[in-house]
mmCIF file of C-alpha atoms in Angstrom:
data_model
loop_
_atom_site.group_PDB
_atom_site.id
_atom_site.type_symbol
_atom_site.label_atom_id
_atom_site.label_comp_id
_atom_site.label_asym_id
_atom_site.label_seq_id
_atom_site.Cartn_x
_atom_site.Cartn_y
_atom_site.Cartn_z
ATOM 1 C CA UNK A 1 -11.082 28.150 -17.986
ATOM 2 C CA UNK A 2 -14.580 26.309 -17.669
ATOM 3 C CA UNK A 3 -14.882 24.565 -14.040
ATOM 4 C CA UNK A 4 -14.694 21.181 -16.168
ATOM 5 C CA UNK A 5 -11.467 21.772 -17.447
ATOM 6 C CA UNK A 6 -10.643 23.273 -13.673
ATOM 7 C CA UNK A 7 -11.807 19.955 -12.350
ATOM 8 C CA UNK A 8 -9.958 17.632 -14.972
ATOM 9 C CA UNK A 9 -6.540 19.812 -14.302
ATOM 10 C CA UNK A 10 -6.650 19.623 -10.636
ATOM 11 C CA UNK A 11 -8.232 15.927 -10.188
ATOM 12 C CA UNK A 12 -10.897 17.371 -8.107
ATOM 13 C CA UNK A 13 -14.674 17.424 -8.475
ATOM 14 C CA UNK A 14 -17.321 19.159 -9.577
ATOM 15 C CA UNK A 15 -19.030 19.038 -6.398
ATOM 16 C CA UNK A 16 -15.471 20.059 -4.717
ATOM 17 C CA UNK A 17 -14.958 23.406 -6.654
ATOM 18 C CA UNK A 18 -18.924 24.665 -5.800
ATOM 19 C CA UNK A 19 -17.871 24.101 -2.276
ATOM 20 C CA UNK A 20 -14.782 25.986 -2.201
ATOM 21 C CA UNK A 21 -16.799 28.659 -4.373
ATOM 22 C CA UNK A 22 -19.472 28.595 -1.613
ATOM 23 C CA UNK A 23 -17.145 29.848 1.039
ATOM 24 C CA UNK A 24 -15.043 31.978 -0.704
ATOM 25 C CA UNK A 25 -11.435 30.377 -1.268
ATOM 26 C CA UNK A 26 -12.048 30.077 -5.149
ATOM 27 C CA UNK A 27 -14.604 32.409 -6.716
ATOM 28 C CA UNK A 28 -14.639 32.668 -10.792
ATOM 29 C CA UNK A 29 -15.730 35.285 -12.786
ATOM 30 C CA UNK A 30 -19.508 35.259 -13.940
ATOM 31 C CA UNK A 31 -20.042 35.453 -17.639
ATOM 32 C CA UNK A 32 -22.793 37.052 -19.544
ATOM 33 C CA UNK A 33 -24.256 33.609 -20.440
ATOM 34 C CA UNK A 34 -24.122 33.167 -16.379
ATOM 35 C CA UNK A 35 -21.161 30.490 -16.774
ATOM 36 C CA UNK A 36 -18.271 30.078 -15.015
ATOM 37 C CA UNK A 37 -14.764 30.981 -15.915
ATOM 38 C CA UNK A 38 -11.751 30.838 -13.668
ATOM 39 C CA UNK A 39 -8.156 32.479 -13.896
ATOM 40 C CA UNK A 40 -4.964 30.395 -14.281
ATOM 41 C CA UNK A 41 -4.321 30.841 -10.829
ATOM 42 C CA UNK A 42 -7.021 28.923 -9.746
ATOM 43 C CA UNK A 43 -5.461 25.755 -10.690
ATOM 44 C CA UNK A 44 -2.795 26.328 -7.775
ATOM 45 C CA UNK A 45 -5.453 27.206 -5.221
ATOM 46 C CA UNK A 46 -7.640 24.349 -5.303
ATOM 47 C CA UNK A 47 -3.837 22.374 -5.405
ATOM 48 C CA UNK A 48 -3.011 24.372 -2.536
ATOM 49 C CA UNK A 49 -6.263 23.316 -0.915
ATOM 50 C CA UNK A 50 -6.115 19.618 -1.868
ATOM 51 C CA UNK A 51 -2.157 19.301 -0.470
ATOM 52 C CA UNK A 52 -3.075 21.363 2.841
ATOM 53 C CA UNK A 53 -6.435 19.200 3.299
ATOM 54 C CA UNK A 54 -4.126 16.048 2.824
ATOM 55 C CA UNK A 55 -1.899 16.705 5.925
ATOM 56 C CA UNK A 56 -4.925 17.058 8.257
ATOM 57 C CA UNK A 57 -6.037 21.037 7.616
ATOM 58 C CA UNK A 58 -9.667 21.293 7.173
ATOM 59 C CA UNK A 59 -10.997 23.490 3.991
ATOM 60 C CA UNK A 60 -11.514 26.515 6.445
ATOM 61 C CA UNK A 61 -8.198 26.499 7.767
ATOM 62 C CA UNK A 62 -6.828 26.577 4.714
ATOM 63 C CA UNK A 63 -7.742 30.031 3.960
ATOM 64 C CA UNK A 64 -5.037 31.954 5.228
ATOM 65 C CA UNK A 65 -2.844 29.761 2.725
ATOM 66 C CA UNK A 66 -4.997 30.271 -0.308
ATOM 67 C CA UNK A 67 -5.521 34.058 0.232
ATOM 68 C CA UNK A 68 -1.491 34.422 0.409
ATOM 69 C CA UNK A 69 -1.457 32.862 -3.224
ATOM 70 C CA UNK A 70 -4.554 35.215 -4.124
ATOM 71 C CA UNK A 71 -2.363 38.462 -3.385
ATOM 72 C CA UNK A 72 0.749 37.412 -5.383
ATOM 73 C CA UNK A 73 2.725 35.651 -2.538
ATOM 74 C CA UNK A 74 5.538 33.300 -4.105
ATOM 75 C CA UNK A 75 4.994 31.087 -0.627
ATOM 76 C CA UNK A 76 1.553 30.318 0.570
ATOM 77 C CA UNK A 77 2.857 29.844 4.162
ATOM 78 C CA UNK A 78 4.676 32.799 4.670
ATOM 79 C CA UNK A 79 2.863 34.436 7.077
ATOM 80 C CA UNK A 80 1.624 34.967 10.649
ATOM 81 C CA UNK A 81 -1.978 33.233 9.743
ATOM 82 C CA UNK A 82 -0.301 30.416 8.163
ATOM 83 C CA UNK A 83 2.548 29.890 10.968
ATOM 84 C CA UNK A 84 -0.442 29.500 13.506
ATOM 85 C CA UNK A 85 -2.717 27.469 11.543
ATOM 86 C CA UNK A 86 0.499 24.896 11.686
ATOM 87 C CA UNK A 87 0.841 24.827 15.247
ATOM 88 C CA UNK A 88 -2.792 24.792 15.870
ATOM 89 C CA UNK A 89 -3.143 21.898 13.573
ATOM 90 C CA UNK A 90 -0.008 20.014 14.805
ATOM 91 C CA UNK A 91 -1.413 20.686 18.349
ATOM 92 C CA UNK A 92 -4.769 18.894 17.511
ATOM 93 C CA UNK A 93 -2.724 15.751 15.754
ATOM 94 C CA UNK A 94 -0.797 15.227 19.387
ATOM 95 C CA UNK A 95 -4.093 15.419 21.012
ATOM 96 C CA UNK A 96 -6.183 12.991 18.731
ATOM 97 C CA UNK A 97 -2.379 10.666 18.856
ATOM 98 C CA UNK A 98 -3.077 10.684 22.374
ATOM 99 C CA UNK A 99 -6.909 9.416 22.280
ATOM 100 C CA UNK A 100 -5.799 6.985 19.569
ATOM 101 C CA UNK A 101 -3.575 5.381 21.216
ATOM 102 C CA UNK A 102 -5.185 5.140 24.773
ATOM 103 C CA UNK A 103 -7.990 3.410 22.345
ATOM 104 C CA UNK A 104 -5.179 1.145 21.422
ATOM 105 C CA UNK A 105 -3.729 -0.065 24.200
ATOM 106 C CA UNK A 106 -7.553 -0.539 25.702
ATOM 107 C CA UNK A 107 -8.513 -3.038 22.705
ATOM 108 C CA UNK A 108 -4.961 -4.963 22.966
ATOM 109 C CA UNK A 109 -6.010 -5.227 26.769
ATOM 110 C CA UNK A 110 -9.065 -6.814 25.700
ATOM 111 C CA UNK A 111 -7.801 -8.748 22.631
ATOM 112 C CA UNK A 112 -5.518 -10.028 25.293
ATOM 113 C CA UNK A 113 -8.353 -10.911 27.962
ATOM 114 C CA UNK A 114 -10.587 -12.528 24.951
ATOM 115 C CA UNK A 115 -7.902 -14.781 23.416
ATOM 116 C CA UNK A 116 -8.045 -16.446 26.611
ATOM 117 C CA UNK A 117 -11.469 -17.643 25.940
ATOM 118 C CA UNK A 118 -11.270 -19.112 22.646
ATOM 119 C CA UNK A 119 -8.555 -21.669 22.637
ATOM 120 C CA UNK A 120 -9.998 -25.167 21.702
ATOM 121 C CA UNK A 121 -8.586 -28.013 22.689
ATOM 122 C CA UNK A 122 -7.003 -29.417 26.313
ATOM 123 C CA UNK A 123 -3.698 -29.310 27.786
ATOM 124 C CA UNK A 124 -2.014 -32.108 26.378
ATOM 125 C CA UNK A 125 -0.202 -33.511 30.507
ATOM 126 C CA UNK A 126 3.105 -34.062 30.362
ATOM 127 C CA UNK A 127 3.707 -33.616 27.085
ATOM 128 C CA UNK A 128 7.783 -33.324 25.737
ATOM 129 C CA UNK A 129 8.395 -30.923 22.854
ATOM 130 C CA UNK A 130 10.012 -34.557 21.000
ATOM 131 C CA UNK A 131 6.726 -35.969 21.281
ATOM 132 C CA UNK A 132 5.288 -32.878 19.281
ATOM 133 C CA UNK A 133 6.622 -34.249 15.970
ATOM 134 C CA UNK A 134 4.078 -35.715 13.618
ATOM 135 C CA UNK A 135 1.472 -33.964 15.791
ATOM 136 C CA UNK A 136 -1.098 -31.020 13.928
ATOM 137 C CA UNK A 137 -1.395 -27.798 15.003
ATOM 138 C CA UNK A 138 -4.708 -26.853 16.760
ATOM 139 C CA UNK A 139 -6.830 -24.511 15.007
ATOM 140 C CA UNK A 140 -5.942 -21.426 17.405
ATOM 141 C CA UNK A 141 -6.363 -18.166 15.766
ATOM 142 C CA UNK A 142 -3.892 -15.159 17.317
ATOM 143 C CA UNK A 143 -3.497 -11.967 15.878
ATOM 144 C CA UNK A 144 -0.121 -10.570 14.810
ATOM 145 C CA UNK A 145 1.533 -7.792 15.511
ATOM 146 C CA UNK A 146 0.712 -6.649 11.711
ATOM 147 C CA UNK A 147 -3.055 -7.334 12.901
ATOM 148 C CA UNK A 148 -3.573 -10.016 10.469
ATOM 149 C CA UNK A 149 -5.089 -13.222 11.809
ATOM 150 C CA UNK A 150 -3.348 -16.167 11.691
ATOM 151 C CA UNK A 151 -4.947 -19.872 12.049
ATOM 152 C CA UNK A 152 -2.092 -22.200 13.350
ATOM 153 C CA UNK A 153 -3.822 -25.183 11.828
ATOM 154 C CA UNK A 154 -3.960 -23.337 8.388
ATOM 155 C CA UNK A 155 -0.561 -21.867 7.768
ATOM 156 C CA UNK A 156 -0.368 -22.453 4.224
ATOM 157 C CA UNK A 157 1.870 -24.488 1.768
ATOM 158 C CA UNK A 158 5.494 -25.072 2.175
ATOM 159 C CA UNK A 159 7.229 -24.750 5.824
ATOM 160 C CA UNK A 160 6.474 -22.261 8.434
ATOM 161 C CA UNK A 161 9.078 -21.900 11.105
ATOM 162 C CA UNK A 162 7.596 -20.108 14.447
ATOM 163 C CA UNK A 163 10.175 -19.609 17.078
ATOM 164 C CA UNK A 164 9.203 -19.721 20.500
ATOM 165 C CA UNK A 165 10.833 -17.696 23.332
ATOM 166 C CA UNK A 166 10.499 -16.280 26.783
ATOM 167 C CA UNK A 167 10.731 -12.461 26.377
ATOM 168 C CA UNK A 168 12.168 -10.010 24.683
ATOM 169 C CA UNK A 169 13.964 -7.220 26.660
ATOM 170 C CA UNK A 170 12.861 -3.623 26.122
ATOM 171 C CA UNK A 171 15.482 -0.785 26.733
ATOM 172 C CA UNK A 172 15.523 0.653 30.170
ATOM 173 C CA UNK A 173 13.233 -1.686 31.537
ATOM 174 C CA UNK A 174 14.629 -4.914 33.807
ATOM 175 C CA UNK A 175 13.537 -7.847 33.466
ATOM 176 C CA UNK A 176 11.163 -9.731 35.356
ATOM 177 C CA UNK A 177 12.141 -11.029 39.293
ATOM 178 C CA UNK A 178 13.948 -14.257 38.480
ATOM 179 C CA UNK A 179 14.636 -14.514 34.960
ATOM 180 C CA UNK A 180 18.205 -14.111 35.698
ATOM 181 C CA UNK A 181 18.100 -17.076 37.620
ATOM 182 C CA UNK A 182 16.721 -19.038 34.763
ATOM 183 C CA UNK A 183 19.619 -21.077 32.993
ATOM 184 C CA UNK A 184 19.696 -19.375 29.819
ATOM 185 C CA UNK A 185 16.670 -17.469 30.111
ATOM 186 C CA UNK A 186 18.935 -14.121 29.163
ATOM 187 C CA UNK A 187 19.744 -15.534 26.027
ATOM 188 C CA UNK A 188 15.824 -14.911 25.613
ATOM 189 C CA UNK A 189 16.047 -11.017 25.202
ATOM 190 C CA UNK A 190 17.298 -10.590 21.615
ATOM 191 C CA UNK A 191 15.843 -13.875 19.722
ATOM 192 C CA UNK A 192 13.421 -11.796 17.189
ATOM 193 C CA UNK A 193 16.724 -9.612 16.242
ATOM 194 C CA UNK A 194 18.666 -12.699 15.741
ATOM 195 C CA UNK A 195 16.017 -14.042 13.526
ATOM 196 C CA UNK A 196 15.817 -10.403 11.750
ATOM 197 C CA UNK A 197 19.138 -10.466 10.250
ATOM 198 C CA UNK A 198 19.266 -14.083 9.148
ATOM 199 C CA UNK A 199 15.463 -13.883 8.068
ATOM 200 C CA UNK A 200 16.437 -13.723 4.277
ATOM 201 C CA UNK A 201 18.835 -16.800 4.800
ATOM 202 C CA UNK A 202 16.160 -18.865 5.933
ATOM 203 C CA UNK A 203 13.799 -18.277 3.475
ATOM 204 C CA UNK A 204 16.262 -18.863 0.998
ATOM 205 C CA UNK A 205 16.951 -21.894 2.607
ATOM 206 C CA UNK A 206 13.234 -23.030 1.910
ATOM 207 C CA UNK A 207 11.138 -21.757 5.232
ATOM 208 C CA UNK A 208 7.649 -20.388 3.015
ATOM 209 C CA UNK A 209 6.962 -17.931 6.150
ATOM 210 C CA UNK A 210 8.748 -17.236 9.996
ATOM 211 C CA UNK A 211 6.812 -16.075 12.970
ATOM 212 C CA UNK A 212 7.996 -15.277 16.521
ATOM 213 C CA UNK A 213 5.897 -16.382 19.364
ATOM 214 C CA UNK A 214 5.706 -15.035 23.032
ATOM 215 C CA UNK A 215 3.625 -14.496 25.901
ATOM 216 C CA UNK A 216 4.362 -10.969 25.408
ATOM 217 C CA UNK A 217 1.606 -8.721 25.361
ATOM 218 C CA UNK A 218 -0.244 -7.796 21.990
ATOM 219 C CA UNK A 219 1.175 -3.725 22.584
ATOM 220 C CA UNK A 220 4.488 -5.095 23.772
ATOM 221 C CA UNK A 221 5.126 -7.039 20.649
ATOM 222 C CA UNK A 222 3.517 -4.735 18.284
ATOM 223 C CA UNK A 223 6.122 -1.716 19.720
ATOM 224 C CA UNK A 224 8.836 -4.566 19.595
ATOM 225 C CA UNK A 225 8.140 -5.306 15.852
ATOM 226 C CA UNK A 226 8.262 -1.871 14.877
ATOM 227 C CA UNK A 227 11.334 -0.796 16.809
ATOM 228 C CA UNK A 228 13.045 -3.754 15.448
ATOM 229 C CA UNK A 229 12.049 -3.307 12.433
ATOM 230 C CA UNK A 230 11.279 -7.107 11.627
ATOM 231 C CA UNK A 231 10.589 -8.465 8.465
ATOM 232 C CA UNK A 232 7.858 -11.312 9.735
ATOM 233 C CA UNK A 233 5.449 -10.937 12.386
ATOM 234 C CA UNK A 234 5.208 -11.594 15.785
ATOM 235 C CA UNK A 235 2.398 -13.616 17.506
ATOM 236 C CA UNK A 236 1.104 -12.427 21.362
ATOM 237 C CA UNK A 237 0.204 -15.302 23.548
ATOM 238 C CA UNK A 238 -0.201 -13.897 26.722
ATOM 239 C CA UNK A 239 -2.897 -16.243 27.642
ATOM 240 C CA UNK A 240 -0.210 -18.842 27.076
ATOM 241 C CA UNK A 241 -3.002 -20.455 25.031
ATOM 242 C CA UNK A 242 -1.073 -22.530 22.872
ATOM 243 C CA UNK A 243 1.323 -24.133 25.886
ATOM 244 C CA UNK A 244 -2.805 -25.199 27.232
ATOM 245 C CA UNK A 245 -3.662 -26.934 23.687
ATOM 246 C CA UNK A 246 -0.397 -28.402 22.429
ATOM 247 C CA UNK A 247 1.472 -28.826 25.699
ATOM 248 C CA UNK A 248 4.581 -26.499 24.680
ATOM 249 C CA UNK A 249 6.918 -26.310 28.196
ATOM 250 C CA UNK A 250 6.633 -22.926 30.401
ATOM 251 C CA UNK A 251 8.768 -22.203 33.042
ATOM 252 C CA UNK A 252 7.729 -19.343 36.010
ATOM 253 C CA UNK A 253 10.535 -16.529 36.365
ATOM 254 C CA UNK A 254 9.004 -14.215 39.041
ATOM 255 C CA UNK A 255 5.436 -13.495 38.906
ATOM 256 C CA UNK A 256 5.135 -14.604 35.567
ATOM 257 C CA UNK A 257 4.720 -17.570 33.245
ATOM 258 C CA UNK A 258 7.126 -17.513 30.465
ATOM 259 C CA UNK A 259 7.550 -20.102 27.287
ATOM 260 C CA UNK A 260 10.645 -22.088 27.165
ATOM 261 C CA UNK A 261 13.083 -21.759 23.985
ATOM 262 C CA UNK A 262 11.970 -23.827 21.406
ATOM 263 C CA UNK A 263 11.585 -23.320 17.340
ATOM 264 C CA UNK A 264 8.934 -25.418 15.497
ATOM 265 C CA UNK A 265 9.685 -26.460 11.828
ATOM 266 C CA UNK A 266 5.756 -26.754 9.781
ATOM 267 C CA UNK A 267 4.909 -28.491 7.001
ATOM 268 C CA UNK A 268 1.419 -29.253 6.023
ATOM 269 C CA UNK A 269 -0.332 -28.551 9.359
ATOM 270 C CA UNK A 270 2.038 -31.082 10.951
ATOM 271 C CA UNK A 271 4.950 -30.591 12.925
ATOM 272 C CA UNK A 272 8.068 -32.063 11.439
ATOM 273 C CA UNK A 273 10.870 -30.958 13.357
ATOM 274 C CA UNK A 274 11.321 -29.330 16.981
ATOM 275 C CA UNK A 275 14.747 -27.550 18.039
ATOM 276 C CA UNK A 276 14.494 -28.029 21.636
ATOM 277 C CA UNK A 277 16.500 -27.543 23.493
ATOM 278 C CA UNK A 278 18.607 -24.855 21.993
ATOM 279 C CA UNK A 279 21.977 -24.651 24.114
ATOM 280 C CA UNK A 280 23.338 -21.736 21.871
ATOM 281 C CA UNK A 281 20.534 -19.148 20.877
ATOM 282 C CA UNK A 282 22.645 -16.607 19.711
ATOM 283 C CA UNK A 283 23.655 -19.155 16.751
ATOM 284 C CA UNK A 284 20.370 -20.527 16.947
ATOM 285 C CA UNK A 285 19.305 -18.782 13.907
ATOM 286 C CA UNK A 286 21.641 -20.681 11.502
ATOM 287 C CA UNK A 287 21.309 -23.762 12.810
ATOM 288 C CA UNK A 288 17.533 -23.240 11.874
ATOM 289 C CA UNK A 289 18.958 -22.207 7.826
ATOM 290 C CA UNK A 290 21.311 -25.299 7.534
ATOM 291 C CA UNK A 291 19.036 -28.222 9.050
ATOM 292 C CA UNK A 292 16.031 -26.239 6.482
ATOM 293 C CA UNK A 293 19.228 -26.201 3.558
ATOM 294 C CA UNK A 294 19.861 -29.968 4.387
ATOM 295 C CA UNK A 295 15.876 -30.960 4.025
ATOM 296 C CA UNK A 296 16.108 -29.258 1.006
ATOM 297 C CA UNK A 297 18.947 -30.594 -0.435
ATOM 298 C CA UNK A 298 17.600 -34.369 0.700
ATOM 299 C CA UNK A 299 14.360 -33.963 -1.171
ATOM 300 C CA UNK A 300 16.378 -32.896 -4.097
ATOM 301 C CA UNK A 301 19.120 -35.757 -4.203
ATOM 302 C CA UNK A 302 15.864 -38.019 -4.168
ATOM 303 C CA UNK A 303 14.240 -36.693 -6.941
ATOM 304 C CA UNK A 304 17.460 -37.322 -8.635
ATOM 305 C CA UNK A 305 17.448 -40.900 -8.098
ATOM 306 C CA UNK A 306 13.895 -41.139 -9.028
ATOM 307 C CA UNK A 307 14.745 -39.639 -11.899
ATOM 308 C CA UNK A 308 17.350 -42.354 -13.070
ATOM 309 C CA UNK A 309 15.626 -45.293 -12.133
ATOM 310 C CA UNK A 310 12.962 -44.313 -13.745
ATOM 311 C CA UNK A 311 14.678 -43.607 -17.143
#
């Protein structure tokens, strides 16, 4: 076959083939008229090349692999070459894992150090989570643990619920000094599960989005979200900025300052309804689905009547 048809079979390039030409992995025959014509074969070497490229290999290392194929081998990989070209390649991954993630945690240190210098707004003295209703949400900008931004004062249309909680325990690890001595502060270490596995409920009962808000750090939460494996995001506040420009309550367990338990209920930029405080947070959850089922089924039996009088 002409290295057009080679190109169009395997979804490579042109450019691609005259490179694996160039150092030796697929070589075609020349012709008379000086073009190019490659064996059936071919078409599973430059495969071969394509998949092995696609789990990290570089085109050199994937030699040993294509000249297995070349000398009639049913499987490229079995052999000494190719057995040692895994490891080597596998030991590289763990190496460049470990630099990645070092790089990681070093920017969520400094995400975490920077949030702390762009909150606008003023602590709000004194303030009572009651009070909050009717109040907007400042425009603070956090970013989730699924590293999309989100503006508080923009949430979008419909109602956002964002539960609010001290901590969330991570296995093996104790908990602070003090937070045992915090009435109900241990009900604090599972909230984002509970929310988990009644998320679906609650946006079937008519909440447009649910986020989970701590003063958990932007690594902790992220490794929390993905162990969990929760359906919503989680926001990091470790700066506590939000308690400094709407007033939420804090309380101090230890050496650290920790929100209080309280779920906010969003509708057009505005708070409409705060659960605080929440004497049962295992259950906490539902109660969140049935008032959000209730508003819903208000608004409804309104429209109803609006409709009769109106006919």
């Amino acid at each position: 076959m002409r290295v057009g048809e080679l190109a169009r079979r395997t979804g490579t390039t042109l450019r691609a083939l005259r490179y694996y030409e160039s150092v030796g992995l697929v070589v075609p025959r020349r012709l008379g008229n000086g073009y190019r014509e490659y064996d059936p074969i071919a078409v599973r070497l430059v495969d071969q090349i394509r998949e092995l490229m696609a789990l990290g290999l570089s085109v050199e290392e994937t030699r040993p692999f294509v000249e297995s194929i070349a000398a009639g081998a049913d499987e490229a990989d079995v052999c000494a070459a190719a057995l040692a070209t895994y490891r080597s390649t596998i030991t590289g991954l763990q190496e460049r894992i470990g630099k990645l993630t070092e790089q990681r945690d070093a920017l969520d240190a400094r995400l975490d150090a920077v949030a702390a210098r762009v909150v606008t707004g003023r602590p709000v003295a004194g303030a009572q989570p009651a009070n909050l209703v009717g109040q907007p949400l400042p425009a603070l900008v956090f970013y989730a643990t699924d590293g999309r931004p989100v503006d508080l004062g923009a949430l979008g249309p419909g109602r956002s619920v964002i539960f609010v909680y001290p901590l969330t325990g991570r296995p093996g690890v104790d908990l602070p000094n003090g937070l045992l001595e915090v009435p109900g502060a241990l009900a604090g270490t599972e909230p984002a599960a509970w929310f988990r596995d009644h998320h679906a409920e609650i946006r079937t009962a008519g909440a447009a989005r649910v986020y989970g808000l701590s003063a958990q750090s932007t690594g902790y939460q992220r490794e929390l979200a993905h162990r969990l494996r929760l359906p919503y995001p989680l926001i990091p506040d470790p700066r506590l900025t939000l308690a400094a420009a709407f007033g939420l309550p804090t309380f101090t367990a230890g050496d650290m300052t920790l929100y209080e338990r309280l779920t906010l209920v969003i509708a057009d930029g505005v708070v409409e309804h705060v659960f605080h405080p929440i004497p049962e947070p295992a259950s906490h959850a539902l109660d969140v689905m049935r008032w959000l089922t209730q508003q819903r089924s208000t608004a409804g039996g309104e429209g109803s009547r609006s409709r009769r009088r109106a006919s």
